[in-house]
Tab-separated table of C-alpha atoms and ligand atoms in Angstrom:
chain	number	residue	atom	x	y	z
X	1	MET	CA	129.892	192.810	344.636
X	2	PRO	CA	126.522	193.849	346.009
X	3	TYR	CA	126.668	191.464	348.976
X	4	HIS	CA	125.040	192.725	352.134
X	5	LEU	CA	126.337	191.877	355.607
X	6	PHE	CA	123.771	192.563	358.304
X	7	LYS	CA	125.053	194.339	361.400
X	8	CYS	CA	123.588	191.571	363.539
X	9	SER	CA	125.538	188.974	361.533
X	10	GLU	CA	128.971	190.589	361.700
X	11	CYS	CA	129.971	187.763	364.036
X	12	ILE	CA	129.047	185.237	361.305
X	13	PRO	CA	130.914	186.717	358.320
X	14	GLU	CA	130.029	183.699	356.132
X	15	ARG	CA	126.505	185.085	356.067
X	16	GLU	CA	127.621	187.955	353.836
X	17	LYS	CA	127.323	185.926	350.647
X	18	HIS	CA	123.738	184.969	351.473
X	19	ALA	CA	122.287	188.448	350.998
X	20	VAL	CA	122.536	190.930	348.124
X	21	VAL	CA	121.140	194.329	347.266
X	22	LYS	CA	120.426	194.695	343.577
X	23	GLY	CA	122.460	197.631	342.217
X	24	GLU	CA	122.111	199.825	339.104
X	25	SER	CA	124.068	197.716	336.660
X	26	ASP	CA	123.725	194.371	338.349
X	27	ASP	CA	122.697	191.337	336.437
X	28	LEU	CA	122.406	187.750	337.560
X	29	SER	CA	126.134	187.140	337.268
X	30	THR	CA	126.899	189.804	339.885
X	31	CYS	CA	123.828	189.727	342.023
X	32	LEU	CA	123.050	186.272	343.315
X	33	PRO	CA	123.138	185.122	346.925
X	34	LEU	CA	124.363	181.634	347.698
X	35	GLY	CA	121.493	179.212	348.118
X	36	TYR	CA	120.543	175.650	348.997
X	37	LEU	CA	123.575	175.097	351.212
X	38	ASN	CA	123.802	173.801	354.748
X	39	THR	CA	122.823	176.431	357.287
X	40	ILE	CA	125.870	178.150	358.776
X	41	PRO	CA	126.407	177.135	362.409
X	42	GLY	CA	125.540	180.051	364.664
X	43	SER	CA	122.767	181.305	362.430
X	44	ILE	CA	119.406	180.267	363.840
X	45	SER	CA	117.690	179.114	360.688
X	46	GLU	CA	113.955	179.204	360.086
X	47	ARG	CA	114.089	176.217	357.761
X	48	GLY	CA	112.172	172.979	358.052
X	49	CYS	CA	113.779	169.548	357.793
X	50	ALA	CA	113.724	166.996	354.975
X	51	PHE	CA	111.116	164.892	356.796
X	52	CYS	CA	108.868	167.940	356.983
X	53	GLY	CA	109.367	168.716	353.282
X	54	ALA	CA	108.471	165.175	352.286
X	55	LYS	CA	105.620	164.543	354.670
X	56	HIS	CA	104.010	167.826	355.564
X	57	VAL	CA	104.417	169.642	352.270
X	58	ILE	CA	103.965	166.914	349.671
X	59	GLY	CA	102.794	163.632	351.191
X	60	THR	CA	99.974	164.580	353.506
X	61	PRO	CA	97.787	166.627	351.144
X	62	MET	CA	96.820	163.223	349.640
X	63	LYS	CA	93.362	162.759	351.017
X	64	ASP	CA	92.302	159.113	351.163
X	65	VAL	CA	95.352	157.888	353.019
X	66	ILE	CA	96.527	157.052	356.534
X	67	HIS	CA	99.752	159.055	356.874
X	68	LEU	CA	101.900	157.365	359.486
X	69	SER	CA	105.233	158.637	360.806
X	70	HIS	CA	107.625	155.987	361.996
X	71	GLY	CA	109.266	157.848	364.834
X	72	PRO	CA	108.709	159.755	368.050
X	73	VAL	CA	105.301	161.323	368.288
X	74	GLY	CA	106.663	164.868	368.257
X	75	CYS	CA	107.815	164.577	364.635
X	76	THR	CA	104.305	163.982	363.430
X	77	TYR	CA	102.586	166.515	365.598
X	78	ASP	CA	104.913	169.422	364.864
X	79	THR	CA	103.583	171.590	362.003
X	80	TRP	CA	100.698	169.255	361.249
X	81	GLN	CA	98.068	171.500	362.757
X	82	THR	CA	99.145	174.623	360.877
X	83	LYS	CA	98.564	173.223	357.408
X	84	ARG	CA	95.500	174.136	355.409
X	85	TYR	CA	95.483	171.700	352.486
X	86	ILE	CA	91.811	170.998	352.534
X	87	SER	CA	90.068	168.134	350.726
X	88	ASP	CA	86.559	167.423	349.490
X	89	ASP	CA	86.131	164.152	351.384
X	90	GLY	CA	85.711	165.453	354.906
X	91	ASN	CA	89.361	166.388	355.439
X	92	PHE	CA	90.434	162.963	356.677
X	93	GLN	CA	94.067	163.939	356.079
X	94	LEU	CA	93.728	167.018	358.250
X	95	LYS	CA	91.643	165.526	361.025
X	96	TYR	CA	93.883	162.626	361.943
X	97	THR	CA	97.578	162.163	362.427
X	98	PHE	CA	99.325	158.847	363.043
X	99	ALA	CA	102.668	157.866	364.547
X	100	SER	CA	104.310	154.643	365.676
X	101	ASP	CA	105.328	156.540	368.824
X	102	MET	CA	108.912	155.344	369.129
X	103	LYS	CA	110.428	155.481	372.592
X	104	GLU	CA	113.941	155.087	373.972
X	105	LYS	CA	113.593	151.304	374.303
X	106	HIS	CA	112.807	151.055	370.572
X	107	VAL	CA	115.971	152.931	369.743
X	108	VAL	CA	117.875	150.270	371.665
X	109	PHE	CA	115.959	147.138	370.633
X	110	GLY	CA	114.410	148.122	367.298
X	111	ALA	CA	110.949	149.439	366.444
X	112	GLU	CA	109.752	147.142	363.665
X	113	ASP	CA	107.296	145.278	365.890
X	114	GLN	CA	105.995	148.578	367.151
X	115	LEU	CA	105.495	149.743	363.562
X	116	ARG	CA	103.796	146.500	362.521
X	117	ASN	CA	101.299	146.898	365.361
X	118	SER	CA	100.729	150.558	364.530
X	119	ILE	CA	99.970	149.795	360.882
X	120	LYS	CA	97.444	147.115	361.777
X	121	GLU	CA	95.867	149.219	364.504
X	122	ALA	CA	95.448	152.179	362.137
X	123	PHE	CA	93.827	150.109	359.374
X	124	LYS	CA	91.537	148.534	361.966
X	125	ALA	CA	90.505	151.899	363.354
X	126	PHE	CA	89.625	153.226	359.879
X	127	PRO	CA	88.372	150.229	357.912
X	128	HIS	CA	87.170	152.350	354.964
X	129	ILE	CA	90.734	153.565	354.296
X	130	LYS	CA	92.861	151.086	352.344
X	131	ARG	CA	95.883	153.205	351.515
X	132	MET	CA	98.801	154.211	353.708
X	133	THR	CA	102.008	156.207	353.489
X	134	ILE	CA	104.775	155.599	356.029
X	135	TYR	CA	107.378	158.255	356.641
X	136	GLN	CA	110.795	157.479	358.035
X	137	THR	CA	112.129	159.942	360.638
X	138	CYS	CA	115.652	160.604	361.956
X	139	ALA	CA	115.185	158.132	364.812
X	140	SER	CA	113.971	155.201	362.699
X	141	ALA	CA	116.535	155.922	359.958
X	142	LEU	CA	119.442	155.906	362.421
X	143	ILE	CA	118.533	152.531	363.901
X	144	GLY	CA	118.000	151.116	360.411
X	145	ASP	CA	114.460	149.721	360.630
X	146	ASP	CA	113.578	148.187	357.256
X	147	ILE	CA	110.249	149.875	356.592
X	148	ASN	CA	110.090	148.740	352.957
X	149	ALA	CA	110.331	145.080	353.913
X	150	LEU	CA	107.693	145.492	356.588
X	151	ALA	CA	105.317	147.255	354.182
X	152	GLN	CA	105.767	144.394	351.720
X	153	GLU	CA	105.014	141.861	354.431
X	154	ILE	CA	101.790	143.676	355.406
X	155	MET	CA	100.653	144.013	351.775
X	156	GLU	CA	101.051	140.259	351.329
X	157	GLU	CA	99.092	139.616	354.488
X	158	MET	CA	96.384	142.185	353.631
X	159	PRO	CA	96.027	142.187	349.822
X	160	GLU	CA	93.308	144.861	349.861
X	161	VAL	CA	95.707	147.522	351.160
X	162	ASP	CA	98.507	149.418	349.446
X	163	ILE	CA	101.408	151.105	351.250
X	164	PHE	CA	103.918	153.710	350.120
X	165	VAL	CA	107.176	154.172	352.014
X	166	CYS	CA	109.048	157.471	352.059
X	167	ASN	CA	112.602	157.270	353.349
X	168	SER	CA	113.349	160.925	353.942
X	169	PRO	CA	114.624	161.442	357.487
X	170	GLY	CA	115.091	164.984	358.779
X	171	PHE	CA	118.798	165.000	357.972
X	172	ALA	CA	118.352	163.986	354.300
X	173	GLY	CA	119.227	167.419	352.948
X	174	PRO	CA	119.932	170.976	354.075
X	175	SER	CA	116.246	171.871	354.294
X	176	GLN	CA	112.724	170.742	353.430
X	177	SER	CA	113.770	170.950	349.788
X	178	GLY	CA	115.792	167.745	350.177
X	179	GLY	CA	112.598	166.011	351.268
X	180	HIS	CA	110.646	167.273	348.242
X	181	HIS	CA	113.210	165.579	346.043
X	182	LYS	CA	113.188	162.319	348.011
X	183	ILE	CA	109.422	161.879	347.967
X	184	ASN	CA	109.110	162.822	344.268
X	185	ILE	CA	111.547	160.097	343.327
X	186	ALA	CA	110.178	157.540	345.803
X	187	TRP	CA	106.668	157.971	344.428
X	188	ILE	CA	107.653	157.462	340.798
X	189	ASN	CA	109.876	154.514	341.684
X	190	GLN	CA	107.323	152.713	343.813
X	191	LYS	CA	103.877	153.684	342.620
X	192	VAL	CA	103.600	155.284	339.189
X	193	GLY	CA	102.541	152.732	336.572
X	194	THR	CA	100.887	150.325	338.993
X	195	ILE	CA	97.297	151.197	337.981
X	196	GLU	CA	95.630	151.744	334.609
X	197	PRO	CA	93.178	154.657	334.729
X	198	GLU	CA	89.953	155.301	332.874
X	199	ILE	CA	90.548	157.907	330.167
X	200	LYS	CA	87.498	160.073	329.583
X	201	SER	CA	88.758	162.914	327.398
X	202	ARG	CA	91.002	163.515	324.412
X	203	TYR	CA	92.928	165.932	326.597
X	204	VAL	CA	94.472	164.478	329.747
X	205	ILE	CA	96.803	166.174	332.227
X	206	ASN	CA	98.381	165.695	335.620
X	207	TYR	CA	98.254	168.892	337.634
X	208	VAL	CA	101.536	168.845	339.570
X	209	GLY	CA	102.922	170.933	342.467
X	210	ASP	CA	99.769	172.414	343.914
X	211	TYR	CA	98.853	171.436	347.470
X	212	ASN	CA	95.341	172.885	347.575
X	213	ILE	CA	96.124	175.521	350.158
X	214	GLN	CA	92.655	176.736	351.147
X	215	GLY	CA	91.264	175.452	347.845
X	216	ASP	CA	93.789	176.594	345.196
X	217	VAL	CA	93.479	173.276	343.366
X	218	GLU	CA	89.714	173.585	343.159
X	219	ILE	CA	90.004	176.943	341.412
X	220	MET	CA	92.620	175.792	338.904
X	221	CYS	CA	91.000	172.438	338.113
X	222	ASP	CA	87.712	174.195	337.494
X	223	TYR	CA	89.371	176.112	334.625
X	224	PHE	CA	90.931	172.942	333.205
X	225	ARG	CA	87.624	171.074	333.282
X	226	ARG	CA	85.808	173.978	331.641
X	227	MET	CA	88.327	173.691	328.805
X	228	GLY	CA	87.337	170.026	328.394
X	229	ILE	CA	90.475	168.629	329.977
X	230	GLN	CA	90.526	165.533	332.190
X	231	VAL	CA	92.659	166.018	335.293
X	232	LEU	CA	93.948	162.501	335.805
X	233	SER	CA	95.722	163.266	339.064
X	234	VAL	CA	96.749	166.155	341.263
X	235	PHE	CA	100.194	165.957	342.831
X	236	THR	CA	99.126	166.202	345.605
X	237	GLY	CA	96.501	168.711	346.860
X	238	ASN	CA	93.115	167.002	347.295
X	239	GLY	CA	94.810	164.154	345.392
X	240	LYS	CA	93.801	160.510	345.476
X	241	TYR	CA	96.440	157.879	346.063
X	242	ASP	CA	95.278	155.615	343.227
X	243	ASP	CA	94.942	158.495	340.748
X	244	LEU	CA	98.582	159.317	341.437
X	245	ARG	CA	99.588	155.744	340.643
X	246	ALA	CA	98.276	156.414	337.136
X	247	MET	CA	100.340	159.546	336.407
X	248	HIS	CA	102.111	157.770	333.523
X	249	LYS	CA	98.956	157.931	331.390
X	250	ALA	CA	98.619	161.730	331.087
X	251	GLN	CA	99.580	163.521	327.864
X	252	LEU	CA	100.957	166.538	329.693
X	253	ASN	CA	102.274	167.431	333.138
X	254	VAL	CA	101.125	170.911	334.077
X	255	LEU	CA	103.590	172.065	336.727
X	256	GLU	CA	102.752	174.809	339.205
X	257	CYS	CA	105.426	174.786	341.965
X	258	ALA	CA	108.612	173.923	340.128
X	259	ARG	CA	110.637	174.102	343.329
X	260	SER	CA	108.899	171.193	344.995
X	261	ALA	CA	107.715	169.035	342.118
X	262	GLU	CA	109.869	169.492	339.031
X	263	TYR	CA	111.667	166.258	339.902
X	264	ILE	CA	108.703	163.991	339.235
X	265	CYS	CA	107.862	165.885	336.039
X	266	ASN	CA	111.410	165.440	334.799
X	267	GLU	CA	111.324	161.731	335.607
X	268	LEU	CA	107.954	161.299	333.886
X	269	ARG	CA	109.486	162.898	330.809
X	270	VAL	CA	112.501	160.585	330.873
X	271	ARG	CA	110.596	157.382	331.630
X	272	TYR	CA	107.300	157.924	329.794
X	273	GLY	CA	108.024	160.788	327.389
X	274	THR	CA	105.379	163.062	328.957
X	275	PRO	CA	106.187	166.737	328.343
X	276	ARG	CA	106.341	169.252	331.193
X	277	LEU	CA	104.646	172.627	330.940
X	278	ASP	CA	105.329	175.177	333.691
X	279	ILE	CA	102.456	177.455	334.605
X	280	ASP	CA	101.715	180.125	337.210
X	281	GLY	CA	98.334	180.398	338.916
X	282	PHE	CA	99.033	183.692	340.693
X	283	GLY	CA	97.932	186.962	339.061
X	284	HIS	CA	95.418	187.627	336.305
X	285	GLU	CA	98.061	188.033	333.615
X	286	MET	CA	99.912	184.894	334.666
X	287	VAL	CA	96.789	182.723	334.891
X	288	SER	CA	95.682	183.985	331.481
X	289	GLU	CA	99.062	183.178	329.949
X	290	SER	CA	99.022	179.771	331.616
X	291	LEU	CA	95.589	178.821	330.318
X	292	LEU	CA	96.585	179.958	326.837
X	293	LYS	CA	99.762	177.863	326.973
X	294	ILE	CA	97.758	174.763	327.876
X	295	GLY	CA	95.191	175.687	325.213
X	296	LEU	CA	97.940	175.980	322.640
X	297	PHE	CA	99.295	172.545	323.514
X	298	PHE	CA	95.929	170.857	322.956
X	299	GLY	CA	94.469	173.181	320.302
X	300	LEU	CA	91.997	174.560	322.855
X	301	GLU	CA	92.904	178.252	322.542
X	302	LYS	CA	89.296	179.327	322.002
X	303	GLU	CA	88.141	177.512	325.115
X	304	ALA	CA	90.971	179.073	327.136
X	305	GLN	CA	90.202	182.561	325.813
X	306	ALA	CA	86.516	182.209	326.685
X	307	ILE	CA	87.399	181.489	330.321
X	308	ILE	CA	89.901	184.353	330.447
X	309	ASP	CA	87.326	186.816	329.061
X	310	GLU	CA	84.600	185.689	331.418
X	311	GLU	CA	86.768	185.646	334.530
X	312	THR	CA	88.505	188.933	333.734
X	313	ALA	CA	85.190	190.708	333.241
X	314	ARG	CA	83.972	189.326	336.559
X	315	TRP	CA	87.059	189.959	338.727
X	316	ARG	CA	89.221	192.696	337.180
X	317	PRO	CA	87.153	195.648	338.403
X	318	GLU	CA	87.417	194.384	341.997
X	319	LEU	CA	91.154	193.889	341.645
X	320	ASP	CA	91.536	197.419	340.313
X	321	TRP	CA	89.569	198.796	343.267
X	322	TYR	CA	92.136	197.301	345.646
X	323	ALA	CA	95.117	198.170	343.443
X	324	LYS	CA	94.230	201.862	343.620
X	325	ARG	CA	94.316	201.724	347.412
X	326	LEU	CA	97.457	199.592	347.686
X	327	LYS	CA	99.654	201.774	345.516
X	328	GLY	CA	103.144	202.215	346.926
X	329	VAL	CA	102.649	199.962	349.966
X	330	LYS	CA	106.119	198.577	350.759
X	331	VAL	CA	106.293	194.788	350.988
X	332	CYS	CA	108.843	192.297	352.234
X	333	LEU	CA	108.054	189.176	350.230
X	334	TRP	CA	109.435	186.463	352.448
X	335	PRO	CA	107.959	183.040	351.676
X	336	GLY	CA	109.634	179.616	351.811
X	337	GLY	CA	110.409	178.815	348.215
X	338	SER	CA	108.904	179.536	344.841
X	339	LYS	CA	106.401	182.209	345.835
X	340	LEU	CA	109.236	184.717	345.861
X	341	TRP	CA	109.313	184.650	342.081
X	342	HIS	CA	105.687	183.705	341.507
X	343	TRP	CA	104.645	186.931	343.200
X	344	ALA	CA	107.542	189.415	342.936
X	345	HIS	CA	106.687	191.322	339.760
X	346	ILE	CA	102.996	190.576	339.473
X	347	ILE	CA	101.974	192.070	342.819
X	348	GLU	CA	103.725	195.253	341.711
X	349	LYS	CA	102.128	195.219	338.297
X	350	GLU	CA	98.592	194.234	339.211
X	351	MET	CA	98.245	195.533	342.764
X	352	GLY	CA	100.581	198.545	342.739
X	353	LEU	CA	102.651	197.229	345.652
X	354	ASP	CA	106.325	198.079	346.067
X	355	VAL	CA	108.459	194.963	346.779
X	356	VAL	CA	111.491	196.133	348.785
X	357	SER	CA	112.857	192.732	349.823
X	358	ILE	CA	112.565	189.099	348.801
X	359	TYR	CA	113.805	186.091	350.687
X	360	SER	CA	113.657	182.356	350.578
X	361	LYS	CA	114.237	179.868	353.335
X	362	PHE	CA	115.279	177.021	351.070
X	363	GLY	CA	115.127	178.174	347.445
X	364	HIS	CA	117.870	177.054	345.080
X	365	GLN	CA	119.940	179.524	343.099
X	366	GLY	CA	117.524	179.151	340.196
X	367	ASP	CA	114.746	180.504	342.404
X	368	PHE	CA	116.865	183.518	343.273
X	369	GLU	CA	117.717	184.029	339.616
X	370	LYS	CA	114.050	184.252	338.764
X	371	GLY	CA	113.226	186.380	341.807
X	372	ILE	CA	116.065	188.854	341.363
X	373	ALA	CA	115.501	189.124	337.620
X	374	ARG	CA	111.977	190.278	338.434
X	375	ALA	CA	112.993	192.609	341.283
X	376	LYS	CA	113.948	196.238	340.851
X	377	VAL	CA	117.153	198.072	341.801
X	378	GLY	CA	117.557	198.436	345.568
X	379	THR	CA	115.727	195.224	346.439
X	380	LEU	CA	117.292	193.198	349.237
X	381	ALA	CA	117.402	189.435	348.570
X	382	ILE	CA	118.224	187.055	351.436
X	383	ASP	CA	118.861	183.309	351.475
X	384	ASP	CA	118.025	181.296	354.623
X	385	PRO	CA	117.625	184.349	356.880
X	386	ASN	CA	117.652	184.312	360.646
X	387	GLU	CA	115.315	186.201	362.927
X	388	LEU	CA	117.671	189.064	363.732
X	389	GLU	CA	118.388	189.658	360.053
X	390	GLY	CA	114.660	189.803	359.399
X	391	LEU	CA	114.219	192.418	362.101
X	392	GLU	CA	117.114	194.500	360.777
X	393	ALA	CA	115.787	194.283	357.223
X	394	MET	CA	112.282	195.349	358.244
X	395	GLU	CA	113.711	198.404	359.957
X	396	ASP	CA	116.201	199.386	357.252
X	397	TRP	CA	113.915	198.702	354.274
X	398	LYS	CA	110.898	200.300	356.029
X	399	ALA	CA	108.360	197.631	355.229
X	400	ASP	CA	104.655	198.407	355.577
X	401	ILE	CA	103.700	194.739	355.450
X	402	ILE	CA	105.346	191.296	355.371
X	403	PHE	CA	104.161	188.226	353.484
X	404	THR	CA	105.716	185.345	355.367
X	405	GLY	CA	105.164	182.377	357.677
X	406	LYS	CA	103.823	182.172	361.168
X	407	ARG	CA	107.103	182.357	363.054
X	408	PRO	CA	108.615	185.424	361.341
X	409	GLY	CA	105.080	186.813	361.122
X	410	GLU	CA	104.706	186.886	364.879
X	411	VAL	CA	108.078	188.631	365.140
X	412	ALA	CA	106.889	191.239	362.631
X	413	LYS	CA	103.748	191.861	364.662
X	414	LYS	CA	105.869	192.630	367.705
X	415	VAL	CA	107.539	195.464	365.827
X	416	LEU	CA	104.086	196.570	364.656
X	417	VAL	CA	104.423	195.530	361.052
X	418	PRO	CA	101.324	193.676	359.832
X	419	TYR	CA	101.903	190.309	358.213
X	420	LEU	CA	99.997	188.005	355.909
X	421	ASN	CA	100.517	184.264	356.037
X	422	ALA	CA	102.126	183.546	352.668
X	423	HIS	CA	102.070	179.798	353.326
X	424	ALA	CA	98.606	179.005	354.651
X	425	TYR	CA	96.889	182.237	353.496
X	426	HIS	CA	94.415	184.315	355.433
X	427	ASN	CA	91.172	184.148	353.430
X	428	GLY	CA	92.260	182.051	350.470
X	429	PRO	CA	92.354	180.521	347.963
X	430	TRP	CA	94.700	183.064	346.388
X	431	LYS	CA	95.153	181.363	343.011
X	432	GLY	CA	93.162	182.068	339.889
X	433	PHE	CA	91.212	185.194	338.975
X	434	GLU	CA	88.994	185.091	342.035
X	435	GLY	CA	91.796	184.078	344.371
X	436	TRP	CA	93.953	187.009	343.328
X	437	VAL	CA	91.192	189.396	344.390
X	438	ARG	CA	90.952	187.574	347.726
X	439	PHE	CA	94.704	188.089	348.175
X	440	ALA	CA	94.357	191.795	347.389
X	441	ARG	CA	91.491	192.032	349.896
X	442	ASP	CA	93.582	190.345	352.579
X	443	ILE	CA	96.438	192.783	351.927
X	444	TYR	CA	94.052	195.718	352.053
X	445	ASN	CA	92.581	194.491	355.333
X	446	ALA	CA	96.018	193.966	356.835
X	447	VAL	CA	97.250	197.411	355.835
X	448	TYR	CA	94.134	199.411	356.677
X	449	SER	CA	92.466	197.428	359.425
X	450	PRO	CA	91.756	199.705	362.394
X	451	ILE	CA	93.250	197.052	364.638
X	452	HIS	CA	96.652	197.483	362.998
X	453	GLN	CA	96.319	201.238	363.157
X	454	LEU	CA	95.519	200.982	366.844
X	455	ALA	CA	98.401	198.580	367.455
X	456	LYS	CA	100.810	201.170	366.098
X	457	ILE	CA	99.860	203.678	368.758
X	458	ASP	CA	102.152	203.884	371.736
X	459	ILE	CA	99.618	204.541	374.481
X	460	THR	CA	102.353	205.548	376.878
X	461	LYS	CA	103.124	208.541	374.668
X	462	ASP	CA	100.258	209.300	372.298
X	463	GLU	CA	96.864	210.744	373.008
X	464	TYR	CA	93.955	208.437	372.272
X	465	PRO	CA	93.733	209.137	368.563
X	466	LEU	CA	90.007	209.374	367.896
X	467	ASP	CA	90.647	212.637	366.131
X	468	GLN	CA	93.337	211.233	363.845
X	469	GLY	CA	90.938	209.717	361.356
X	470	PHE	CA	92.335	206.241	361.688
X	471	MET	CA	88.913	204.632	361.207
X	472	THR	CA	87.948	206.651	358.188
X	473	GLN	CA	89.949	204.889	355.489
X	474	GLU	CA	87.610	204.109	352.614
I	1	CFM	FE1	106.238	175.232	346.508
I	1	CFM	FE2	104.436	175.367	348.197
I	1	CFM	FE3	106.419	177.183	348.000
I	1	CFM	FE4	107.004	174.711	348.841
I	1	CFM	FE5	106.494	175.385	351.408
I	1	CFM	FE6	103.946	175.948	350.767
I	1	CFM	FE7	105.905	177.839	350.536
I	1	CFM	MO1	105.065	176.956	352.894
I	1	CFM	S1	105.551	173.619	347.839
I	1	CFM	S2	108.043	175.991	347.482
I	1	CFM	S3	107.819	173.867	350.728
I	1	CFM	S4	104.768	176.854	346.739
I	1	CFM	S5	104.686	174.778	352.359
I	1	CFM	S6	102.548	175.246	349.253
I	1	CFM	S7	103.886	177.980	351.212
I	1	CFM	S8	107.205	177.246	352.084
I	1	CFM	S9	106.695	179.139	348.910
């Protein structure tokens, strides 16, 4: 068994089965860490909760909506300000955050009146917004407030508004992944099929599982539109509430992040017979394959090929410029979920990087299967890592750079390893032909920036290194 027990985790021996090093003859039957289980007590997890997965990952990228948390104000504030799912309507969803502000007395006497007032106050404050999502939190779930009934009551009183309720408290699963599931199912149960859309093309898709991080959705939808395809809805980046109520009318669900949004695609297939087509927007080869797959489905291969040719001619030379300079740079690829397999092989192939470790905070075993299948011998794969394990791995696997989130990223900086924000990006978007070059540029800047070179110098020991050529990298 290629399991790997970190020295720092010897006191938590259960952790052993959550990390593996891929060996010479290992295949997926011998080389798979456990995944999507409850965090082991004693291991300080970096995971988010099921409320966060439902609200902050999937719900709040919807743009024309008041997103209201029914709970203490801290639940809604935490993580909200670090998200970068921009929209083209003035970023209403990023500018404002709403909570019913539950206090101790509400826990004792109930918070439904408080919620009713909050809903009315929010609609009054923003009269041009007629849509709302309400998110249950641990506190309101435990006291059993009936949010659904209250939403119904308000919709009867105010017929011009529509409200969606997401019952996914923080404890509704081992990680944010539980919340992805809950909100997928809640949306199809409550809202899909309640509006009939205008169909403007012979080719109609829903683009599912892209949250428009720094504009990813814009890049991808531009390709689809150039092929002559109508994008009926985007689940949920830059998405409109009412467009998403019409998801049942698309001919095809084009699925980007399978980890967070396969559930709604599977339900749409069962209930409406809409097929699901998985694509990958990261990397020139993967985007090309994806556009061709969609083209094949609709008989639009020529249109897809024209975009691929044009975009490749425009962006490939720039990508190759960076690839030459990134050759052999050792990477720990440590995102939250599906990016571990979206990126693992293609950053090696197209940018020359050397992936030495992959991890996932909340991926399921299927995500590890895909990630490990694409990783080479010697790669360390970790499920639900803790901070000390991350530090040990960086030292033992000699990473030059880490692609991860803010919290582990700041830890990496302290041990002088540069990091890129794999979640919110540095200078994104990173999807599509253009985005992939932006990603390469961000990696290049992180690896070669004089500031990182300077940070590596121990001024208590080294001479001031003006003569070491640290500013002369091409
Ligand atoms: Fe999908 Fe995502 Fe991800 Fe995810 Fe996320 Fe994210 Fe991520 Mo942060 S939906 S699984 S829960 S691709 S927020 S846009 S970057 S951990 S790898």
